[in-house]
Amino acid sequence: MIHQYILNGYYIVTDANSASVHTVDEVAYDMIRLADSCVHDGTAPEELKSEAVRESLSSGLRKTYDISREECFELLDELAELAGEGLIWSADPYEEAAGELKIRQSVLKAICLHVAHGCNMDCEYCFAGKGDYSGKSGIMSLEVGKRALDYLVENSGSRRHLEVDFFGGEPLLNWEVCKELVRYGRELEKKHDKIFNFTLTTNGVLIDDDVIDFTNRS
């Protein structure tokens, strides 16, 4: 898995599995982005040297940059070599172990509900990309939230005390759904002899009397 970002004019590419960090130029940055889409679609990294893949990717890049077909091919060869050395698109060393752990895991005690993919603030330093994780803003529906609570109960086994955190972005942007989910959780408590502990991760800006009163009562 790779991540790409631009910081202070530097084009940075990281490979999560190998912990490798690469600084590249703009052309290479975009070529990696195009190649990464192919890898996600099932193309093996070593196939970047194949004629068909190189033709397709170089064609896409040359629509944006004044670069020759041969230069594109050389760039793809370099990326294929990095992949061969395990420095980009490397295999996940924990994939097999994670699968075994998932099979063995039979009891859940907590979930974090991402109820708001967005924020009321615009902080440049935010780890969540200003609250929407550099993606499209959105909020969780009540129905999805209820299914999540059902799933937690169904997979909690004999554990009685369960935890749910409302997270975002800023969860108070979806406050009405949060309230309804707390009410739904209290109904589940009675049906299944469980105890929910609800928490809220918030920047605090949108806290008002309703938030305070409901939190104290619920």
JSON list of N, CA, C and O in Angstrom, two decimals, residues 131-182:
[
{"chain": "A", "resi": 131, "resn": "GLY", "atom": "N", "xyz": [-10.70, 17.17, 8.22]},
{"chain": "A", "resi": 131, "resn": "GLY", "atom": "CA", "xyz": [-11.93, 16.54, 8.68]},
{"chain": "A", "resi": 131, "resn": "GLY", "atom": "C", "xyz": [-12.58, 15.57, 7.72]},
{"chain": "A", "resi": 131, "resn": "GLY", "atom": "O", "xyz": [-13.32, 14.69, 8.13]},
{"chain": "A", "resi": 132, "resn": "ASP", "atom": "N", "xyz": [-12.31, 15.73, 6.41]},
{"chain": "A", "resi": 132, "resn": "ASP", "atom": "CA", "xyz": [-12.92, 14.80, 5.45]},
{"chain": "A", "resi": 132, "resn": "ASP", "atom": "C", "xyz": [-11.89, 13.84, 4.87]},
{"chain": "A", "resi": 132, "resn": "ASP", "atom": "O", "xyz": [-12.16, 13.16, 3.88]},
{"chain": "A", "resi": 133, "resn": "TYR", "atom": "N", "xyz": [-10.70, 13.79, 5.49]},
{"chain": "A", "resi": 133, "resn": "TYR", "atom": "CA", "xyz": [-9.63, 12.88, 5.08]},
{"chain": "A", "resi": 133, "resn": "TYR", "atom": "C", "xyz": [-9.28, 13.07, 3.60]},
{"chain": "A", "resi": 133, "resn": "TYR", "atom": "O", "xyz": [-9.05, 12.13, 2.87]},
{"chain": "A", "resi": 134, "resn": "SER", "atom": "N", "xyz": [-9.33, 14.35, 3.19]},
{"chain": "A", "resi": 134, "resn": "SER", "atom": "CA", "xyz": [-9.02, 14.74, 1.81]},
{"chain": "A", "resi": 134, "resn": "SER", "atom": "C", "xyz": [-9.93, 14.03, 0.80]},
{"chain": "A", "resi": 134, "resn": "SER", "atom": "O", "xyz": [-9.55, 13.76, -0.33]},
{"chain": "A", "resi": 135, "resn": "GLY", "atom": "N", "xyz": [-11.12, 13.74, 1.24]},
{"chain": "A", "resi": 135, "resn": "GLY", "atom": "CA", "xyz": [-12.10, 13.09, 0.37]},
{"chain": "A", "resi": 135, "resn": "GLY", "atom": "C", "xyz": [-13.38, 13.90, 0.27]},
{"chain": "A", "resi": 135, "resn": "GLY", "atom": "O", "xyz": [-13.38, 15.11, 0.41]},
{"chain": "A", "resi": 136, "resn": "LYS", "atom": "N", "xyz": [-14.47, 13.20, 0.07]},
{"chain": "A", "resi": 136, "resn": "LYS", "atom": "CA", "xyz": [-15.76, 13.84, -0.08]},
{"chain": "A", "resi": 136, "resn": "LYS", "atom": "C", "xyz": [-16.50, 13.83, 1.26]},
{"chain": "A", "resi": 136, "resn": "LYS", "atom": "O", "xyz": [-16.56, 12.80, 1.94]},
{"chain": "A", "resi": 137, "resn": "SER", "atom": "N", "xyz": [-17.07, 14.97, 1.64]},
{"chain": "A", "resi": 137, "resn": "SER", "atom": "CA", "xyz": [-17.78, 15.07, 2.90]},
{"chain": "A", "resi": 137, "resn": "SER", "atom": "C", "xyz": [-19.04, 14.23, 2.88]},
{"chain": "A", "resi": 137, "resn": "SER", "atom": "O", "xyz": [-19.65, 14.01, 1.83]},
{"chain": "A", "resi": 138, "resn": "GLY", "atom": "N", "xyz": [-19.44, 13.76, 4.05]},
{"chain": "A", "resi": 138, "resn": "GLY", "atom": "CA", "xyz": [-20.67, 12.98, 4.16]},
{"chain": "A", "resi": 138, "resn": "GLY", "atom": "C", "xyz": [-20.95, 12.67, 5.62]},
{"chain": "A", "resi": 138, "resn": "GLY", "atom": "O", "xyz": [-20.10, 12.89, 6.50]},
{"chain": "A", "resi": 139, "resn": "ILE", "atom": "N", "xyz": [-22.15, 12.16, 5.91]},
{"chain": "A", "resi": 139, "resn": "ILE", "atom": "CA", "xyz": [-22.50, 11.79, 7.27]},
{"chain": "A", "resi": 139, "resn": "ILE", "atom": "C", "xyz": [-23.11, 10.39, 7.27]},
{"chain": "A", "resi": 139, "resn": "ILE", "atom": "O", "xyz": [-23.68, 9.94, 6.28]},
{"chain": "A", "resi": 140, "resn": "MET", "atom": "N", "xyz": [-23.00, 9.73, 8.39]},
{"chain": "A", "resi": 140, "resn": "MET", "atom": "CA", "xyz": [-23.54, 8.38, 8.54]},
{"chain": "A", "resi": 140, "resn": "MET", "atom": "C", "xyz": [-25.05, 8.45, 8.75]},
{"chain": "A", "resi": 140, "resn": "MET", "atom": "O", "xyz": [-25.57, 9.31, 9.49]},
{"chain": "A", "resi": 141, "resn": "SER", "atom": "N", "xyz": [-25.76, 7.54, 8.12]},
{"chain": "A", "resi": 141, "resn": "SER", "atom": "CA", "xyz": [-27.21, 7.48, 8.30]},
{"chain": "A", "resi": 141, "resn": "SER", "atom": "C", "xyz": [-27.54, 6.76, 9.61]},
{"chain": "A", "resi": 141, "resn": "SER", "atom": "O", "xyz": [-26.74, 5.99, 10.13]},
{"chain": "A", "resi": 142, "resn": "LEU", "atom": "N", "xyz": [-28.73, 7.01, 10.11]},
{"chain": "A", "resi": 142, "resn": "LEU", "atom": "CA", "xyz": [-29.17, 6.36, 11.34]},
{"chain": "A", "resi": 142, "resn": "LEU", "atom": "C", "xyz": [-29.23, 4.84, 11.14]},
{"chain": "A", "resi": 142, "resn": "LEU", "atom": "O", "xyz": [-28.85, 4.08, 12.03]},
{"chain": "A", "resi": 143, "resn": "GLU", "atom": "N", "xyz": [-29.68, 4.40, 9.98]},
{"chain": "A", "resi": 143, "resn": "GLU", "atom": "CA", "xyz": [-29.82, 2.98, 9.72]},
{"chain": "A", "resi": 143, "resn": "GLU", "atom": "C", "xyz": [-28.46, 2.27, 9.78]},
{"chain": "A", "resi": 143, "resn": "GLU", "atom": "O", "xyz": [-28.32, 1.18, 10.35]},
{"chain": "A", "resi": 144, "resn": "VAL", "atom": "N", "xyz": [-27.44, 2.88, 9.17]},
{"chain": "A", "resi": 144, "resn": "VAL", "atom": "CA", "xyz": [-26.10, 2.29, 9.21]},
{"chain": "A", "resi": 144, "resn": "VAL", "atom": "C", "xyz": [-25.59, 2.22, 10.64]},
{"chain": "A", "resi": 144, "resn": "VAL", "atom": "O", "xyz": [-25.01, 1.23, 11.08]},
{"chain": "A", "resi": 145, "resn": "GLY", "atom": "N", "xyz": [-25.81, 3.29, 11.40]},
{"chain": "A", "resi": 145, "resn": "GLY", "atom": "CA", "xyz": [-25.38, 3.32, 12.80]},
{"chain": "A", "resi": 145, "resn": "GLY", "atom": "C", "xyz": [-26.06, 2.24, 13.62]},
{"chain": "A", "resi": 145, "resn": "GLY", "atom": "O", "xyz": [-25.42, 1.57, 14.45]},
{"chain": "A", "resi": 146, "resn": "LYS", "atom": "N", "xyz": [-27.35, 2.02, 13.40]},
{"chain": "A", "resi": 146, "resn": "LYS", "atom": "CA", "xyz": [-28.07, 0.98, 14.13]},
{"chain": "A", "resi": 146, "resn": "LYS", "atom": "C", "xyz": [-27.52, -0.40, 13.80]},
{"chain": "A", "resi": 146, "resn": "LYS", "atom": "O", "xyz": [-27.37, -1.25, 14.69]},
{"chain": "A", "resi": 147, "resn": "ARG", "atom": "N", "xyz": [-27.22, -0.62, 12.53]},
{"chain": "A", "resi": 147, "resn": "ARG", "atom": "CA", "xyz": [-26.67, -1.92, 12.14]},
{"chain": "A", "resi": 147, "resn": "ARG", "atom": "C", "xyz": [-25.31, -2.14, 12.81]},
{"chain": "A", "resi": 147, "resn": "ARG", "atom": "O", "xyz": [-24.96, -3.28, 13.16]},
{"chain": "A", "resi": 148, "resn": "ALA", "atom": "N", "xyz": [-24.54, -1.07, 12.98]},
{"chain": "A", "resi": 148, "resn": "ALA", "atom": "CA", "xyz": [-23.24, -1.18, 13.65]},
{"chain": "A", "resi": 148, "resn": "ALA", "atom": "C", "xyz": [-23.42, -1.58, 15.11]},
{"chain": "A", "resi": 148, "resn": "ALA", "atom": "O", "xyz": [-22.67, -2.43, 15.62]},
{"chain": "A", "resi": 149, "resn": "LEU", "atom": "N", "xyz": [-24.39, -0.98, 15.79]},
{"chain": "A", "resi": 149, "resn": "LEU", "atom": "CA", "xyz": [-24.64, -1.34, 17.19]},
{"chain": "A", "resi": 149, "resn": "LEU", "atom": "C", "xyz": [-25.14, -2.78, 17.30]},
{"chain": "A", "resi": 149, "resn": "LEU", "atom": "O", "xyz": [-24.77, -3.51, 18.22]},
{"chain": "A", "resi": 150, "resn": "ASP", "atom": "N", "xyz": [-25.99, -3.17, 16.37]},
{"chain": "A", "resi": 150, "resn": "ASP", "atom": "CA", "xyz": [-26.46, -4.56, 16.34]},
{"chain": "A", "resi": 150, "resn": "ASP", "atom": "C", "xyz": [-25.28, -5.52, 16.19]},
{"chain": "A", "resi": 150, "resn": "ASP", "atom": "O", "xyz": [-25.21, -6.56, 16.86]},
{"chain": "A", "resi": 151, "resn": "TYR", "atom": "N", "xyz": [-24.37, -5.16, 15.29]},
{"chain": "A", "resi": 151, "resn": "TYR", "atom": "CA", "xyz": [-23.19, -6.01, 15.03]},
{"chain": "A", "resi": 151, "resn": "TYR", "atom": "C", "xyz": [-22.34, -6.13, 16.29]},
{"chain": "A", "resi": 151, "resn": "TYR", "atom": "O", "xyz": [-21.84, -7.21, 16.61]},
{"chain": "A", "resi": 152, "resn": "LEU", "atom": "N", "xyz": [-22.17, -5.00, 17.00]},
{"chain": "A", "resi": 152, "resn": "LEU", "atom": "CA", "xyz": [-21.38, -5.02, 18.23]},
{"chain": "A", "resi": 152, "resn": "LEU", "atom": "C", "xyz": [-22.01, -5.96, 19.25]},
{"chain": "A", "resi": 152, "resn": "LEU", "atom": "O", "xyz": [-21.32, -6.79, 19.87]},
{"chain": "A", "resi": 153, "resn": "VAL", "atom": "N", "xyz": [-23.31, -5.86, 19.44]},
{"chain": "A", "resi": 153, "resn": "VAL", "atom": "CA", "xyz": [-24.00, -6.72, 20.39]},
{"chain": "A", "resi": 153, "resn": "VAL", "atom": "C", "xyz": [-23.89, -8.19, 19.98]},
{"chain": "A", "resi": 153, "resn": "VAL", "atom": "O", "xyz": [-23.58, -9.07, 20.80]},
{"chain": "A", "resi": 154, "resn": "GLU", "atom": "N", "xyz": [-24.13, -8.45, 18.71]},
{"chain": "A", "resi": 154, "resn": "GLU", "atom": "CA", "xyz": [-24.12, -9.83, 18.21]},
{"chain": "A", "resi": 154, "resn": "GLU", "atom": "C", "xyz": [-22.75, -10.49, 18.34]},
{"chain": "A", "resi": 154, "resn": "GLU", "atom": "O", "xyz": [-22.66, -11.72, 18.45]},
{"chain": "A", "resi": 155, "resn": "ASN", "atom": "N", "xyz": [-21.69, -9.69, 18.35]},
{"chain": "A", "resi": 155, "resn": "ASN", "atom": "CA", "xyz": [-20.34, -10.24, 18.40]},
{"chain": "A", "resi": 155, "resn": "ASN", "atom": "C", "xyz": [-19.63, -9.96, 19.72]},
{"chain": "A", "resi": 155, "resn": "ASN", "atom": "O", "xyz": [-18.41, -10.09, 19.81]},
{"chain": "A", "resi": 156, "resn": "SER", "atom": "N", "xyz": [-20.39, -9.59, 20.73]},
{"chain": "A", "resi": 156, "resn": "SER", "atom": "CA", "xyz": [-19.80, -9.25, 22.03]},
{"chain": "A", "resi": 156, "resn": "SER", "atom": "C", "xyz": [-19.72, -10.45, 22.97]},
{"chain": "A", "resi": 156, "resn": "SER", "atom": "O", "xyz": [-19.12, -10.34, 24.05]},
{"chain": "A", "resi": 157, "resn": "GLY", "atom": "N", "xyz": [-20.32, -11.57, 22.57]},
{"chain": "A", "resi": 157, "resn": "GLY", "atom": "CA", "xyz": [-20.27, -12.77, 23.40]},
{"chain": "A", "resi": 157, "resn": "GLY", "atom": "C", "xyz": [-20.83, -12.52, 24.78]},
{"chain": "A", "resi": 157, "resn": "GLY", "atom": "O", "xyz": [-21.89, -11.90, 24.95]},
{"chain": "A", "resi": 158, "resn": "SER", "atom": "N", "xyz": [-20.10, -12.98, 25.79]},
{"chain": "A", "resi": 158, "resn": "SER", "atom": "CA", "xyz": [-20.56, -12.81, 27.17]},
{"chain": "A", "resi": 158, "resn": "SER", "atom": "C", "xyz": [-20.14, -11.47, 27.77]},
{"chain": "A", "resi": 158, "resn": "SER", "atom": "O", "xyz": [-20.49, -11.15, 28.91]},
{"chain": "A", "resi": 159, "resn": "ARG", "atom": "N", "xyz": [-19.40, -10.68, 27.00]},
{"chain": "A", "resi": 159, "resn": "ARG", "atom": "CA", "xyz": [-18.96, -9.38, 27.52]},
{"chain": "A", "resi": 159, "resn": "ARG", "atom": "C", "xyz": [-20.18, -8.47, 27.70]},
{"chain": "A", "resi": 159, "resn": "ARG", "atom": "O", "xyz": [-20.97, -8.30, 26.78]},
{"chain": "A", "resi": 160, "resn": "ARG", "atom": "N", "xyz": [-20.32, -7.91, 28.86]},
{"chain": "A", "resi": 160, "resn": "ARG", "atom": "CA", "xyz": [-21.50, -7.10, 29.16]},
{"chain": "A", "resi": 160, "resn": "ARG", "atom": "C", "xyz": [-21.28, -5.61, 28.90]},
{"chain": "A", "resi": 160, "resn": "ARG", "atom": "O", "xyz": [-22.16, -4.92, 28.40]},
{"chain": "A", "resi": 161, "resn": "HIS", "atom": "N", "xyz": [-20.13, -5.11, 29.23]},
{"chain": "A", "resi": 161, "resn": "HIS", "atom": "CA", "xyz": [-19.84, -3.69, 29.08]},
{"chain": "A", "resi": 161, "resn": "HIS", "atom": "C", "xyz": [-19.25, -3.43, 27.68]},
{"chain": "A", "resi": 161, "resn": "HIS", "atom": "O", "xyz": [-18.21, -3.99, 27.32]},
{"chain": "A", "resi": 162, "resn": "LEU", "atom": "N", "xyz": [-19.93, -2.58, 26.92]},
{"chain": "A", "resi": 162, "resn": "LEU", "atom": "CA", "xyz": [-19.53, -2.28, 25.54]},
{"chain": "A", "resi": 162, "resn": "LEU", "atom": "C", "xyz": [-19.28, -0.78, 25.40]},
{"chain": "A", "resi": 162, "resn": "LEU", "atom": "O", "xyz": [-19.89, 0.04, 26.10]},
{"chain": "A", "resi": 163, "resn": "GLU", "atom": "N", "xyz": [-18.40, -0.42, 24.46]},
{"chain": "A", "resi": 163, "resn": "GLU", "atom": "CA", "xyz": [-18.03, 0.98, 24.28]},
{"chain": "A", "resi": 163, "resn": "GLU", "atom": "C", "xyz": [-18.26, 1.42, 22.84]},
{"chain": "A", "resi": 163, "resn": "GLU", "atom": "O", "xyz": [-17.94, 0.69, 21.90]},
{"chain": "A", "resi": 164, "resn": "VAL", "atom": "N", "xyz": [-18.80, 2.62, 22.69]},
{"chain": "A", "resi": 164, "resn": "VAL", "atom": "CA", "xyz": [-19.04, 3.20, 21.36]},
{"chain": "A", "resi": 164, "resn": "VAL", "atom": "C", "xyz": [-18.56, 4.65, 21.37]},
{"chain": "A", "resi": 164, "resn": "VAL", "atom": "O", "xyz": [-18.99, 5.43, 22.23]},
{"chain": "A", "resi": 165, "resn": "ASP", "atom": "N", "xyz": [-17.67, 4.97, 20.45]},
{"chain": "A", "resi": 165, "resn": "ASP", "atom": "CA", "xyz": [-17.20, 6.36, 20.35]},
{"chain": "A", "resi": 165, "resn": "ASP", "atom": "C", "xyz": [-17.71, 6.98, 19.06]},
{"chain": "A", "resi": 165, "resn": "ASP", "atom": "O", "xyz": [-17.60, 6.39, 17.99]},
{"chain": "A", "resi": 166, "resn": "PHE", "atom": "N", "xyz": [-18.30, 8.16, 19.18]},
{"chain": "A", "resi": 166, "resn": "PHE", "atom": "CA", "xyz": [-18.73, 8.92, 18.00]},
{"chain": "A", "resi": 166, "resn": "PHE", "atom": "C", "xyz": [-17.55, 9.77, 17.55]},
{"chain": "A", "resi": 166, "resn": "PHE", "atom": "O", "xyz": [-17.03, 10.59, 18.30]},
{"chain": "A", "resi": 167, "resn": "PHE", "atom": "N", "xyz": [-17.16, 9.57, 16.29]},
{"chain": "A", "resi": 167, "resn": "PHE", "atom": "CA", "xyz": [-15.91, 10.15, 15.79]},
{"chain": "A", "resi": 167, "resn": "PHE", "atom": "C", "xyz": [-16.15, 10.82, 14.45]},
{"chain": "A", "resi": 167, "resn": "PHE", "atom": "O", "xyz": [-17.21, 10.70, 13.85]},
{"chain": "A", "resi": 168, "resn": "GLY", "atom": "N", "xyz": [-15.17, 11.55, 13.97]},
{"chain": "A", "resi": 168, "resn": "GLY", "atom": "CA", "xyz": [-15.26, 12.21, 12.68]},
{"chain": "A", "resi": 168, "resn": "GLY", "atom": "C", "xyz": [-13.87, 12.39, 12.07]},
{"chain": "A", "resi": 168, "resn": "GLY", "atom": "O", "xyz": [-12.98, 11.60, 12.37]},
{"chain": "A", "resi": 169, "resn": "GLY", "atom": "N", "xyz": [-13.68, 13.46, 11.34]},
{"chain": "A", "resi": 169, "resn": "GLY", "atom": "CA", "xyz": [-14.38, 14.73, 11.33]},
{"chain": "A", "resi": 169, "resn": "GLY", "atom": "C", "xyz": [-14.90, 15.17, 12.68]},
{"chain": "A", "resi": 169, "resn": "GLY", "atom": "O", "xyz": [-14.37, 14.87, 13.71]},
{"chain": "A", "resi": 170, "resn": "GLU", "atom": "N", "xyz": [-15.96, 15.92, 12.60]},
{"chain": "A", "resi": 170, "resn": "GLU", "atom": "CA", "xyz": [-16.61, 16.45, 13.78]},
{"chain": "A", "resi": 170, "resn": "GLU", "atom": "C", "xyz": [-17.98, 15.79, 13.94]},
{"chain": "A", "resi": 170, "resn": "GLU", "atom": "O", "xyz": [-18.91, 16.08, 13.19]},
{"chain": "A", "resi": 171, "resn": "PRO", "atom": "N", "xyz": [-18.13, 14.89, 14.92]},
{"chain": "A", "resi": 171, "resn": "PRO", "atom": "CA", "xyz": [-19.38, 14.14, 15.09]},
{"chain": "A", "resi": 171, "resn": "PRO", "atom": "C", "xyz": [-20.59, 15.00, 15.40]},
{"chain": "A", "resi": 171, "resn": "PRO", "atom": "O", "xyz": [-21.73, 14.61, 15.12]},
{"chain": "A", "resi": 172, "resn": "LEU", "atom": "N", "xyz": [-20.38, 16.18, 15.97]},
{"chain": "A", "resi": 172, "resn": "LEU", "atom": "CA", "xyz": [-21.52, 17.03, 16.30]},
{"chain": "A", "resi": 172, "resn": "LEU", "atom": "C", "xyz": [-22.21, 17.59, 15.05]},
{"chain": "A", "resi": 172, "resn": "LEU", "atom": "O", "xyz": [-23.32, 18.11, 15.14]},
{"chain": "A", "resi": 173, "resn": "LEU", "atom": "N", "xyz": [-21.57, 17.45, 13.90]},
{"chain": "A", "resi": 173, "resn": "LEU", "atom": "CA", "xyz": [-22.26, 17.81, 12.65]},
{"chain": "A", "resi": 173, "resn": "LEU", "atom": "C", "xyz": [-23.39, 16.82, 12.36]},
{"chain": "A", "resi": 173, "resn": "LEU", "atom": "O", "xyz": [-24.26, 17.10, 11.54]},
{"chain": "A", "resi": 174, "resn": "ASN", "atom": "N", "xyz": [-23.35, 15.69, 13.03]},
{"chain": "A", "resi": 174, "resn": "ASN", "atom": "CA", "xyz": [-24.39, 14.67, 12.87]},
{"chain": "A", "resi": 174, "resn": "ASN", "atom": "C", "xyz": [-24.99, 14.33, 14.24]},
{"chain": "A", "resi": 174, "resn": "ASN", "atom": "O", "xyz": [-25.24, 13.17, 14.55]},
{"chain": "A", "resi": 175, "resn": "TRP", "atom": "N", "xyz": [-25.23, 15.36, 15.00]},
{"chain": "A", "resi": 175, "resn": "TRP", "atom": "CA", "xyz": [-25.63, 15.20, 16.40]},
{"chain": "A", "resi": 175, "resn": "TRP", "atom": "C", "xyz": [-26.97, 14.49, 16.56]},
{"chain": "A", "resi": 175, "resn": "TRP", "atom": "O", "xyz": [-27.15, 13.66, 17.45]},
{"chain": "A", "resi": 176, "resn": "GLU", "atom": "N", "xyz": [-27.94, 14.78, 15.71]},
{"chain": "A", "resi": 176, "resn": "GLU", "atom": "CA", "xyz": [-29.25, 14.15, 15.84]},
{"chain": "A", "resi": 176, "resn": "GLU", "atom": "C", "xyz": [-29.14, 12.63, 15.69]},
{"chain": "A", "resi": 176, "resn": "GLU", "atom": "O", "xyz": [-29.81, 11.88, 16.41]},
{"chain": "A", "resi": 177, "resn": "VAL", "atom": "N", "xyz": [-28.31, 12.18, 14.75]},
{"chain": "A", "resi": 177, "resn": "VAL", "atom": "CA", "xyz": [-28.11, 10.74, 14.58]},
{"chain": "A", "resi": 177, "resn": "VAL", "atom": "C", "xyz": [-27.39, 10.17, 15.81]},
{"chain": "A", "resi": 177, "resn": "VAL", "atom": "O", "xyz": [-27.73, 9.07, 16.28]},
{"chain": "A", "resi": 178, "resn": "CYS", "atom": "N", "xyz": [-26.43, 10.88, 16.35]},
{"chain": "A", "resi": 178, "resn": "CYS", "atom": "CA", "xyz": [-25.75, 10.43, 17.56]},
{"chain": "A", "resi": 178, "resn": "CYS", "atom": "C", "xyz": [-26.76, 10.22, 18.69]},
{"chain": "A", "resi": 178, "resn": "CYS", "atom": "O", "xyz": [-26.71, 9.20, 19.40]},
{"chain": "A", "resi": 179, "resn": "LYS", "atom": "N", "xyz": [-27.67, 11.17, 18.86]},
{"chain": "A", "resi": 179, "resn": "LYS", "atom": "CA", "xyz": [-28.67, 11.06, 19.93]},
{"chain": "A", "resi": 179, "resn": "LYS", "atom": "C", "xyz": [-29.56, 9.84, 19.71]},
{"chain": "A", "resi": 179, "resn": "LYS", "atom": "O", "xyz": [-29.86, 9.10, 20.65]},
{"chain": "A", "resi": 180, "resn": "GLU", "atom": "N", "xyz": [-30.00, 9.65, 18.49]},
{"chain": "A", "resi": 180, "resn": "GLU", "atom": "CA", "xyz": [-30.87, 8.51, 18.20]},
{"chain": "A", "resi": 180, "resn": "GLU", "atom": "C", "xyz": [-30.15, 7.18, 18.42]},
{"chain": "A", "resi": 180, "resn": "GLU", "atom": "O", "xyz": [-30.74, 6.20, 18.86]},
{"chain": "A", "resi": 181, "resn": "LEU", "atom": "N", "xyz": [-28.86, 7.15, 18.14]},
{"chain": "A", "resi": 181, "resn": "LEU", "atom": "CA", "xyz": [-28.09, 5.93, 18.34]},
{"chain": "A", "resi": 181, "resn": "LEU", "atom": "C", "xyz": [-27.91, 5.64, 19.84]},
{"chain": "A", "resi": 181, "resn": "LEU", "atom": "O", "xyz": [-27.92, 4.48, 20.25]},
{"chain": "A", "resi": 182, "resn": "VAL", "atom": "N", "xyz": [-27.77, 6.68, 20.63]},
{"chain": "A", "resi": 182, "resn": "VAL", "atom": "CA", "xyz": [-27.71, 6.48, 22.08]},
{"chain": "A", "resi": 182, "resn": "VAL", "atom": "C", "xyz": [-29.03, 5.90, 22.57]},
{"chain": "A", "resi": 182, "resn": "VAL", "atom": "O", "xyz": [-29.06, 4.94, 23.36]}
]
